[in-house]
């Protein structure tokens, strides 16, 4: 009862606060309330967007794989203190797992997974203490509560469970009353701004001004990520000289923190904070950038060599950061990078059946074995595909990648329409115009193909805009609506506003021209739409350890059975002259090596002295490369379909337009 009164009081307080600012805002979903800076787009509740086609198949693979079973046997979860049990973990692993399980259950609308979610949430909602703290009594650390709040906000969106808002409100009251405790030496301090995601969510629903004050105090009292990104400390030069590894060089902290200046901007309206987001991403690309939009950290920042690893936690956290940034700022660049991570590094670090994952993935990955590699600090099992190679954080945190990507494909707009922020076969059901419900089905094999067809289902005609992202790479895009065709500009959102009739169609064609990227040592990477391509290498799996009698949970080494040391014969500026493209429908296991939906045929020459050094592919030979070997026929397939791969290729010196940088 006490909780209820509190919420009602907060809502009453807010009506007053928002009265003096009149803005055009989305009327159907919670928007940023003053004094927060308005976001470009508005999140739809979890469950409004559902996967279809191959994307649904992929999430079903995930549900039938580790995500759907991990809590049944993995000791950290099977005896978790987050369900009140003894002997398991009381820290981040339970909340991490749920941060993926909850969205997966609701985007798939899967009864079995929803049943799995229930006891966790029931226990969590009953765990609130009089002072506002919640979770296992054993845990005294604020960090796992920041993750738990992200779980509860998603759960509340999907179910409207009335117990969530009071629990979160009480926890923010705890944070207000307790002294700031966000030390730089601890995860809770480095990741303190993760709390702001839930703070804004809660404030937008209750209007309690104390929540914004707590969030501002967290930013002031925690690690200075804004000046870190404005004056990036870990340049190539600094790394070469050797650094003392610590929290500020930790890859997962940084992947999460990419959004923190953006969250600070929401509170401060300071353009310098927004600038820090862009400068941060640019510095990470310049000094640690890897093909496919990620940056290397194994598990500390480790430069641009394609054999340096990126931890899987950093991939899924970077995706979540970009989902937040795309919503706040509406910049196509954030969505372009989000798709690249979602469709390359995200599947590439997992086996196609989603029963095993890597801790560290490599762009040039030719041997996955228990062995020493030139990681900054990680151990010898880090590039195995397994249950918990190196350490179990990714085992529990990886699950959020796919389902949160799906739930962020579509967002609401302030002109009472919808925005396609990222593409993939899906269906969105949401309120538009004066509140009528529209269903838009998106039929496509994207990212394997560039044709996208939207069908609009309405109970009557309605006028509202559709904002369609035109990726920066999509020169020559075509948009057809009602018998008219337009050529929208790449790097913008095309807005189609009209009176829609039930059954109306919109056809978007995004040209999938081949592109090359110049990488470390003047190597070339081949890109098509948001997909990066890798050499298909014969893969021999060797089981190192089994974890279950009936479930296929195991650690795997993978050995190459075909040569990988090729340079490409390639016209970098006009890659279509040297590469033939074939496409087919994705298989039921979309990222299986055998079923790649796109295959590129290209010629290459073996480079005799390019071999394995320190258990990874040796230093990429500097292009252009001389080779007197005969030209061989090579097949490249999407990065996500490979477990062994070369992705950053030397280029043969007979190739045209050699070394021209983009
Ligand atoms: Zn991890």
XYZ file of C-alpha atoms and ligand atoms in Angstrom:
663
model
C 0.000 0.000 0.000
C 2.819 2.316 0.915
C 4.348 1.735 -2.543
C 1.122 2.554 -4.329
C 0.717 5.877 -2.562
C 4.258 6.810 -3.417
C 3.754 6.244 -7.142
C 0.491 8.161 -7.251
C 2.155 11.082 -5.496
C 5.006 11.032 -7.994
C 2.689 11.116 -10.974
C 0.769 14.036 -9.478
C 4.045 15.901 -8.970
C 5.075 15.435 -12.531
C 2.019 16.901 -14.210
C 3.108 20.194 -12.785
C 6.747 19.775 -13.808
C 5.970 19.107 -17.454
C 3.319 21.815 -17.821
C 5.585 24.675 -18.775
C 7.314 23.008 -21.724
C 5.207 22.177 -24.761
C 6.847 19.851 -27.225
C 5.653 17.689 -30.068
C 5.918 14.278 -28.521
C 4.828 10.749 -29.065
C 1.442 10.389 -27.390
C 1.328 6.619 -27.085
C 4.541 5.575 -25.329
C 6.582 7.050 -22.432
C 8.885 9.788 -23.743
C 11.727 11.656 -22.010
C 10.116 14.115 -19.600
C 11.639 17.508 -18.854
C 14.292 18.279 -17.813
C 15.625 15.320 -19.821
C 16.606 16.098 -23.415
C 14.040 14.603 -25.763
C 15.191 11.549 -27.692
C 14.905 11.278 -31.472
C 12.991 7.989 -31.246
C 10.970 6.295 -28.510
C 11.326 2.696 -27.324
C 8.397 0.389 -27.959
C 7.515 -1.995 -25.126
C 9.195 -5.392 -25.151
C 7.023 -7.737 -27.212
C 5.839 -5.090 -29.710
C 8.496 -6.268 -32.174
C 8.710 -9.950 -33.037
C 11.126 -11.766 -35.331
C 9.978 -13.515 -38.493
C 11.580 -15.651 -41.170
C 15.243 -16.500 -40.782
C 15.591 -14.195 -37.738
C 12.899 -16.146 -35.908
C 14.742 -19.344 -36.841
C 17.931 -17.894 -35.329
C 16.224 -16.924 -32.061
C 14.611 -20.361 -31.959
C 18.078 -21.897 -32.305
C 19.095 -19.750 -29.315
C 16.024 -20.844 -27.318
C 16.792 -24.501 -28.061
C 20.479 -23.968 -27.258
C 22.280 -22.562 -24.234
C 19.773 -19.825 -23.408
C 16.903 -22.273 -23.093
C 18.817 -24.685 -20.855
C 21.761 -23.013 -19.109
C 19.923 -22.533 -15.800
C 19.167 -26.267 -15.651
C 22.747 -27.406 -15.173
C 25.280 -24.558 -14.854
C 26.059 -24.348 -11.118
C 26.205 -20.520 -11.136
C 22.542 -20.417 -12.173
C 21.155 -23.792 -11.099
C 21.698 -22.904 -7.434
C 21.471 -19.138 -7.781
C 20.930 -16.898 -4.774
C 18.768 -14.755 -7.121
C 16.128 -17.455 -6.693
C 16.879 -17.787 -2.986
C 18.964 -20.940 -3.317
C 22.161 -21.874 -1.500
C 25.491 -22.716 -3.076
C 25.186 -20.785 -6.331
C 26.118 -17.293 -7.305
C 24.758 -14.129 -5.654
C 26.401 -11.568 -7.949
C 26.067 -10.681 -11.669
C 25.418 -14.023 -13.358
C 21.728 -14.403 -12.524
C 20.812 -10.869 -13.651
C 23.064 -11.175 -16.732
C 21.305 -14.370 -17.810
C 17.850 -12.865 -17.291
C 18.833 -9.742 -19.245
C 18.814 -12.079 -22.270
C 16.269 -14.705 -21.210
C 13.495 -12.169 -20.504
C 13.626 -10.432 -23.926
C 14.061 -13.789 -25.699
C 10.967 -15.203 -23.961
C 8.828 -12.221 -24.942
C 10.031 -11.528 -28.483
C 9.465 -15.213 -29.250
C 6.280 -15.277 -27.150
C 7.555 -18.640 -25.904
C 5.505 -20.198 -23.069
C 8.335 -22.472 -21.868
C 10.799 -19.586 -21.576
C 8.216 -17.375 -19.853
C 7.719 -20.126 -17.246
C 11.484 -20.194 -16.781
C 11.530 -16.419 -16.202
C 8.778 -16.505 -13.560
C 10.508 -17.864 -10.420
C 13.449 -15.482 -10.872
C 11.224 -12.433 -11.179
C 8.895 -13.502 -8.370
C 11.864 -13.943 -6.049
C 13.408 -10.644 -7.124
C 10.157 -8.707 -6.653
C 9.745 -10.205 -3.180
C 13.332 -9.420 -2.178
C 12.888 -5.674 -1.538
C 14.017 -4.564 1.906
C 12.605 -1.643 3.944
C 15.617 0.526 3.049
C 15.054 -0.088 -0.684
C 17.863 -2.594 -1.336
C 16.893 -5.767 -3.182
C 18.376 -9.048 -4.388
C 20.317 -11.678 -2.403
C 21.095 -10.569 1.145
C 24.594 -11.960 0.636
C 25.330 -9.422 -2.096
C 26.489 -5.997 -0.881
C 27.537 -4.721 -4.314
C 25.414 -2.289 -6.348
C 26.686 -3.523 -9.719
C 24.426 -6.610 -10.160
C 21.429 -4.497 -9.129
C 22.095 -2.210 -12.115
C 21.731 -5.270 -14.367
C 18.700 -6.535 -12.428
C 16.941 -3.205 -13.001
C 17.384 -3.577 -16.778
C 15.775 -7.014 -16.445
C 12.838 -5.688 -14.437
C 12.134 -2.742 -16.763
C 11.921 -5.099 -19.745
C 9.732 -7.508 -17.780
C 7.427 -4.646 -16.780
C 7.065 -3.505 -20.403
C 6.082 -7.002 -21.483
C 3.689 -7.766 -18.605
C 2.673 -4.427 -17.000
C 3.398 -6.072 -13.637
C 2.477 -3.366 -11.104
C 5.124 -4.474 -8.598
C 8.130 -3.396 -10.668
C 7.822 0.396 -10.430
C 7.531 0.472 -6.605
C 10.570 -1.817 -6.221
C 12.687 0.390 -8.509
C 11.372 3.580 -6.883
C 12.396 2.257 -3.476
C 15.845 1.327 -4.744
C 16.373 4.842 -6.111
C 15.246 6.160 -2.716
C 17.957 3.925 -1.198
C 20.542 5.401 -3.584
C 19.385 8.906 -2.666
C 19.719 8.280 1.063
C 22.955 6.257 1.028
C 26.278 8.005 0.453
C 27.635 7.832 -3.129
C 29.536 4.568 -3.461
C 30.902 4.502 -6.998
C 34.648 3.860 -6.639
C 36.846 3.791 -9.767
C 38.490 0.603 -8.549
C 35.231 -1.363 -8.713
C 32.801 -2.471 -11.416
C 29.936 -0.608 -9.758
C 31.852 2.651 -10.134
C 33.140 2.181 -13.676
C 29.688 1.023 -14.786
C 27.696 3.366 -12.553
C 25.947 5.123 -15.453
C 24.303 1.839 -16.404
C 21.857 2.814 -13.649
C 20.864 5.874 -15.710
C 19.208 3.660 -18.345
C 16.745 2.412 -15.714
C 16.607 5.813 -13.983
C 15.307 7.483 -17.160
C 12.909 4.603 -17.789
C 11.482 5.013 -14.278
C 11.424 8.812 -14.287
C 9.567 8.856 -17.617
C 6.855 6.735 -15.992
C 6.609 8.335 -12.533
C 8.010 11.859 -12.869
C 9.674 11.645 -9.452
C 12.356 14.385 -9.690
C 14.515 12.610 -7.089
C 15.320 9.924 -9.649
C 16.977 12.435 -11.971
C 18.858 13.918 -9.016
C 20.184 10.456 -8.127
C 21.211 9.871 -11.728
C 23.024 13.239 -11.873
C 24.769 12.486 -8.606
C 25.876 9.096 -9.965
C 27.456 10.766 -12.981
C 29.272 13.347 -10.857
C 30.516 10.751 -8.354
C 31.744 8.079 -10.779
C 34.522 7.581 -13.333
C 34.988 10.541 -15.719
C 34.138 8.810 -18.998
C 33.443 12.092 -20.789
C 36.973 13.437 -20.424
C 38.283 9.904 -21.066
C 36.642 9.843 -24.495
C 37.450 13.495 -25.268
C 41.142 12.817 -24.482
C 41.409 9.115 -25.261
C 44.383 7.810 -23.267
C 45.135 4.473 -24.951
C 46.418 5.400 -28.397
C 48.451 3.007 -30.543
C 51.609 4.770 -29.371
C 50.727 4.461 -25.691
C 49.756 0.785 -26.056
C 53.037 0.049 -27.888
C 55.008 1.397 -24.953
C 52.992 -0.809 -22.597
C 50.256 0.195 -20.183
C 49.231 -0.765 -16.711
C 46.031 -2.745 -17.219
C 43.071 -1.743 -15.127
C 39.425 -0.795 -15.284
C 39.890 2.084 -17.796
C 41.448 -0.274 -20.383
C 38.889 -3.068 -19.814
C 37.043 -3.870 -23.043
C 33.601 -4.534 -21.521
C 33.682 -1.390 -19.378
C 34.483 0.630 -22.499
C 31.822 -1.034 -24.663
C 29.216 -0.163 -22.027
C 30.640 3.303 -21.494
C 30.361 4.326 -25.157
C 26.785 5.335 -24.324
C 27.560 7.051 -20.995
C 28.371 10.509 -22.413
C 25.118 10.161 -24.374
C 23.215 9.435 -21.155
C 24.993 12.364 -19.500
C 23.829 14.554 -22.407
C 20.218 13.592 -21.714
C 20.630 15.163 -18.274
C 22.981 18.033 -19.144
C 21.984 19.088 -22.705
C 25.731 19.789 -23.062
C 26.859 19.378 -26.695
C 30.322 18.526 -25.465
C 28.913 15.362 -23.913
C 27.375 14.355 -27.227
C 30.713 15.081 -28.900
C 32.418 12.676 -26.468
C 30.305 9.808 -27.844
C 31.520 10.454 -31.392
C 35.143 11.062 -30.407
C 35.141 7.930 -28.273
C 33.946 5.705 -31.098
C 36.370 7.336 -33.538
C 39.347 6.807 -31.197
C 38.416 3.179 -30.568
C 38.206 2.593 -34.347
C 41.493 4.344 -35.002
C 43.572 2.632 -32.341
C 41.794 -0.688 -31.659
C 39.304 -1.023 -34.528
C 38.553 -4.426 -35.957
C 36.614 -5.317 -39.076
C 32.852 -5.390 -38.523
C 32.638 -2.377 -36.235
C 34.075 -3.854 -33.023
C 37.283 -2.983 -31.190
C 39.850 -5.343 -29.704
C 40.156 -6.077 -26.014
C 41.407 -9.443 -24.754
C 40.527 -8.446 -22.132
C 42.194 -5.082 -22.250
C 42.539 -2.809 -25.279
C 44.957 -4.517 -27.637
C 45.278 -2.702 -30.967
C 44.269 -3.372 -34.575
C 46.032 -6.656 -35.394
C 43.335 -9.035 -36.714
C 44.538 -11.751 -34.347
C 43.721 -9.723 -31.228
C 40.527 -10.821 -29.550
C 37.285 -9.137 -28.614
C 35.401 -10.512 -25.636
C 31.817 -11.580 -26.388
C 30.505 -9.470 -23.475
C 31.983 -6.428 -25.242
C 30.126 -7.272 -28.466
C 26.682 -7.578 -26.864
C 27.281 -4.554 -24.609
C 28.435 -2.435 -27.565
C 25.206 -3.467 -29.323
C 23.113 -2.348 -26.340
C 25.045 0.929 -26.207
C 24.330 1.533 -29.896
C 20.638 0.692 -29.440
C 20.503 3.437 -26.791
C 22.470 5.918 -28.900
C 20.350 5.229 -32.009
C 17.238 5.936 -29.967
C 18.576 9.126 -28.389
C 20.259 10.731 -31.395
C 18.706 8.990 -34.415
C 22.030 8.975 -36.260
C 22.080 6.366 -39.050
C 25.751 5.701 -38.234
C 24.826 4.110 -34.892
C 22.304 1.794 -36.561
C 24.750 0.866 -39.331
C 27.308 -0.209 -36.738
C 24.672 -1.973 -34.647
C 23.686 -4.132 -37.630
C 27.330 -4.921 -38.369
C 27.907 -6.164 -34.822
C 24.589 -8.016 -34.677
C 25.127 -9.821 -37.972
C 28.885 -10.557 -37.767
C 30.686 -10.574 -34.400
C 27.534 -11.655 -32.523
C 26.993 -14.956 -34.387
C 30.710 -15.441 -35.161
C 31.603 -15.970 -31.486
C 29.038 -18.757 -31.062
C 28.651 -22.168 -32.643
C 25.793 -22.215 -35.160
C 23.656 -24.306 -32.748
C 24.196 -21.792 -29.899
C 25.512 -24.447 -27.544
C 29.038 -23.036 -27.286
C 30.671 -19.608 -27.392
C 34.089 -18.017 -27.325
C 35.429 -15.603 -24.796
C 37.654 -13.914 -27.413
C 36.994 -13.947 -31.152
C 39.539 -13.068 -33.825
C 38.999 -11.615 -37.315
C 41.812 -13.835 -38.565
C 41.147 -16.988 -36.549
C 42.816 -20.078 -37.930
C 43.195 -22.261 -34.837
C 40.966 -22.559 -31.768
C 42.907 -24.529 -29.176
C 44.012 -24.490 -25.567
C 47.248 -22.573 -26.077
C 49.037 -19.357 -25.286
C 48.185 -16.431 -27.562
C 49.243 -12.831 -27.623
C 46.286 -11.600 -25.588
C 46.799 -8.647 -23.302
C 45.790 -10.610 -20.197
C 43.413 -13.463 -21.092
C 44.097 -17.158 -20.506
C 44.841 -20.081 -22.801
C 41.236 -21.248 -23.297
C 39.903 -17.885 -24.472
C 39.261 -18.741 -28.125
C 37.784 -22.220 -27.532
C 34.108 -22.598 -28.370
C 32.734 -23.889 -25.098
C 30.619 -23.498 -21.984
C 32.751 -21.040 -20.037
C 36.089 -20.625 -21.795
C 38.410 -18.391 -19.728
C 35.668 -17.098 -17.398
C 31.889 -17.337 -17.073
C 30.808 -13.726 -17.625
C 30.084 -14.183 -21.328
C 28.356 -17.505 -20.545
C 25.744 -15.543 -18.643
C 25.804 -12.206 -20.540
C 25.792 -13.331 -24.211
C 22.033 -14.012 -24.305
C 20.983 -10.358 -24.592
C 22.560 -9.902 -28.056
C 19.879 -11.241 -30.413
C 16.641 -10.555 -28.495
C 17.475 -6.942 -27.611
C 18.509 -6.348 -31.216
C 15.080 -7.607 -32.319
C 13.223 -5.458 -29.775
C 15.093 -2.369 -31.056
C 14.535 -2.944 -34.790
C 11.516 -0.635 -34.643
C 10.865 2.482 -32.557
C 8.070 5.028 -32.229
C 8.437 8.619 -33.499
C 7.275 11.976 -32.164
C 5.094 12.551 -35.233
C 2.997 9.518 -34.141
C 4.585 7.166 -36.634
C 7.128 4.356 -36.611
C 10.809 4.132 -37.491
C 12.675 1.140 -38.913
C 15.942 1.743 -37.046
C 17.559 -1.524 -38.107
C 16.431 -4.159 -40.591
C 15.628 -7.837 -40.332
C 12.537 -9.977 -40.963
C 10.109 -8.891 -38.273
C 6.648 -7.727 -37.326
C 5.821 -4.645 -35.273
C 2.462 -4.005 -33.618
C 2.178 -0.474 -32.243
C -0.060 2.543 -31.768
C 0.189 5.252 -34.420
C -1.686 8.379 -35.534
C -4.540 9.044 -33.096
C -3.953 5.742 -31.297
C -5.037 3.191 -33.869
C -3.012 -0.027 -33.768
C -0.950 -0.739 -36.862
C 0.837 -3.973 -37.667
C 3.718 -3.799 -40.112
C 5.214 -7.009 -41.368
C 8.728 -6.756 -42.765
C 9.454 -9.554 -45.215
C 13.081 -9.850 -46.253
C 16.159 -12.038 -46.258
C 18.162 -8.993 -45.097
C 21.124 -8.772 -44.477
C 21.711 -11.556 -47.018
C 19.607 -9.699 -49.602
C 18.635 -6.034 -49.996
C 14.935 -6.334 -50.948
C 12.565 -5.442 -48.087
C 8.769 -5.494 -48.327
C 6.564 -3.887 -45.677
C 2.847 -4.704 -45.464
C 0.677 -2.424 -43.381
C -2.301 -3.893 -41.559
C -4.893 -1.485 -40.138
C -8.564 -1.728 -39.189
C -9.285 1.493 -41.169
C -7.325 4.159 -43.055
C -4.924 6.250 -40.987
C -2.363 8.964 -41.700
C 1.051 8.571 -40.116
C 4.702 8.673 -41.167
C 7.030 5.764 -41.669
C 10.712 6.604 -41.096
C 12.945 4.206 -43.012
C 16.676 4.188 -42.398
C 18.805 4.348 -45.526
C 22.222 2.989 -44.495
C 25.280 5.053 -45.368
C 26.462 2.318 -47.737
C 23.129 2.170 -49.635
C 23.826 4.510 -52.570
C 21.136 3.988 -55.196
C 18.434 2.859 -52.757
C 14.908 2.739 -54.197
C 11.642 3.185 -52.338
C 8.281 2.302 -53.930
C 4.980 3.354 -52.394
C 1.549 3.497 -54.053
C 2.924 3.144 -57.581
C 5.488 5.925 -57.082
C 9.212 5.397 -56.819
C 11.744 7.669 -55.113
C 15.521 7.522 -54.608
C 16.203 8.309 -50.942
C 19.596 9.604 -49.830
C 22.012 7.200 -48.164
C 22.773 8.066 -44.540
C 19.338 9.560 -43.809
C 15.920 8.452 -42.653
C 13.450 8.565 -45.552
C 10.069 9.698 -44.248
C 6.934 8.470 -46.015
C 3.820 10.182 -44.705
C 0.487 9.373 -46.300
C -2.969 8.094 -45.661
C -2.410 4.359 -45.379
C -5.089 1.896 -46.345
C -5.254 -1.612 -44.881
C -2.927 -3.856 -46.887
C -0.764 -1.062 -48.318
C 2.710 -2.073 -49.421
C 6.069 -0.315 -49.194
C 9.000 -1.764 -51.059
C 12.536 -0.775 -50.196
C 15.542 -1.886 -52.172
C 18.970 -1.433 -50.620
C 21.679 -2.190 -53.203
C 24.149 -4.740 -51.850
C 27.204 -3.501 -53.702
C 30.486 -5.110 -52.732
C 32.859 -2.789 -50.865
C 36.371 -3.096 -49.492
C 37.775 -1.733 -46.253
C 41.483 -1.075 -45.814
C 42.666 -2.701 -42.602
C 45.852 -3.307 -40.602
C 49.018 -3.617 -42.762
C 47.081 -2.456 -45.825
C 44.987 -5.631 -45.831
C 41.563 -5.679 -47.495
C 38.267 -6.785 -45.993
C 35.249 -7.543 -48.197
C 31.924 -6.087 -47.129
C 28.435 -6.347 -48.645
C 25.614 -4.435 -46.956
C 26.178 -4.983 -43.223
C 27.906 -8.338 -43.777
C 31.645 -8.913 -43.613
C 33.026 -11.905 -45.535
C 35.622 -14.457 -44.480
C 37.516 -17.272 -46.163
C 35.693 -20.572 -45.757
C 38.182 -22.930 -44.089
C 37.655 -26.657 -43.473
C 36.866 -27.034 -39.747
C 37.610 -30.135 -37.693
C 36.000 -30.085 -34.244
C 37.725 -31.906 -31.376
C 35.818 -32.291 -28.115
C 37.964 -31.251 -25.154
C 35.429 -31.642 -22.375
C 31.776 -32.630 -21.964
C 29.525 -31.084 -19.326
C 26.253 -32.991 -19.612
C 24.996 -36.537 -20.210
C 22.094 -35.640 -22.468
C 22.565 -32.014 -23.558
C 25.285 -31.202 -26.146
C 27.267 -28.922 -23.806
C 30.996 -29.202 -24.471
C 34.256 -27.354 -25.063
C 35.576 -27.657 -28.604
C 38.940 -27.107 -30.212
C 38.765 -26.413 -33.951
C 41.571 -27.248 -36.378
C 41.857 -26.150 -40.015
C 41.705 -28.919 -42.645
C 42.277 -26.646 -45.672
C 44.892 -23.929 -46.337
C 44.098 -20.390 -45.181
C 47.223 -18.432 -46.119
C 45.928 -16.689 -49.232
C 46.218 -13.223 -50.628
C 43.292 -12.127 -52.808
C 43.498 -11.137 -56.451
C 41.296 -8.139 -56.123
C 40.445 -4.781 -57.653
C 39.953 -2.928 -54.385
C 38.108 0.015 -55.876
C 35.836 -2.205 -57.988
C 35.600 -5.483 -56.076
C 32.645 -6.661 -58.197
C 35.117 -7.075 -61.105
C 36.983 -9.808 -59.188
C 34.168 -11.376 -57.156
C 31.094 -13.388 -58.200
C 28.152 -13.361 -55.777
C 25.636 -16.183 -55.314
C 22.762 -16.087 -52.829
C 20.197 -18.561 -51.542
C 17.608 -18.749 -48.781
C 19.116 -18.977 -45.293
C 18.840 -22.456 -43.748
C 16.976 -23.361 -40.548
C 20.290 -22.905 -38.716
C 21.139 -19.590 -40.376
C 24.794 -19.354 -39.297
C 25.842 -22.935 -40.052
C 28.980 -23.025 -42.175
C 27.453 -25.396 -44.751
C 24.328 -23.279 -45.314
C 25.800 -19.817 -45.918
C 23.123 -17.717 -47.623
C 25.704 -15.680 -49.559
C 28.828 -17.120 -51.181
C 31.499 -14.991 -52.860
C 33.848 -16.583 -55.403
C 37.216 -14.920 -55.807
C 40.713 -15.923 -56.845
C 43.715 -15.859 -54.569
C 47.334 -16.937 -54.337
C 48.952 -18.863 -51.500
C 51.566 -16.917 -49.517
C 54.159 -19.534 -48.628
C 55.742 -17.842 -45.637
C 52.510 -16.755 -43.950
C 52.027 -19.357 -41.230
C 51.010 -19.796 -37.630
C 52.954 -17.769 -35.062
C 52.139 -17.930 -31.346
C 49.125 -20.151 -32.155
C 47.456 -17.500 -34.318
C 47.836 -16.451 -37.961
C 51.187 -14.682 -38.235
C 51.466 -10.935 -38.795
C 49.404 -10.106 -41.901
C 51.939 -9.652 -44.743
C 51.947 -6.047 -45.911
C 50.090 -5.639 -49.203
C 50.771 -5.675 -52.064
C 52.131 -9.222 -51.906
C 54.270 -10.978 -54.490
C 53.421 -14.637 -55.063
C 54.506 -16.972 -57.849
C 51.847 -19.514 -56.860
C 49.066 -20.374 -59.301
C 45.712 -18.636 -58.782
C 43.314 -20.722 -56.696
C 39.500 -20.545 -56.519
C 38.385 -19.370 -53.075
C 35.006 -19.152 -51.370
C 34.145 -16.402 -48.923
C 31.067 -16.682 -46.702
C 29.557 -14.362 -44.074
C 31.777 -13.936 -40.998
C 28.927 -15.211 -38.802
C 28.908 -18.534 -40.689
C 32.586 -19.185 -39.899
C 34.370 -20.434 -36.788
C 37.770 -20.494 -38.519
C 38.366 -17.612 -40.882
C 40.582 -15.094 -42.590
C 38.761 -11.760 -42.817
C 41.578 -9.250 -43.293
C 43.316 -10.398 -46.479
C 46.648 -9.468 -47.990
C 46.144 -8.451 -51.623
C 48.252 -9.798 -54.469
C 50.466 -7.311 -56.329
C 48.959 -8.215 -59.700
C 45.699 -6.661 -58.481
C 44.511 -3.376 -59.933
C 44.220 -0.119 -57.962
C 46.577 -1.474 -55.326
C 46.768 0.214 -51.994
C 44.303 2.982 -52.729
C 42.809 3.817 -49.397
C 39.143 4.552 -49.160
Zn 32.503 -11.775 -20.801
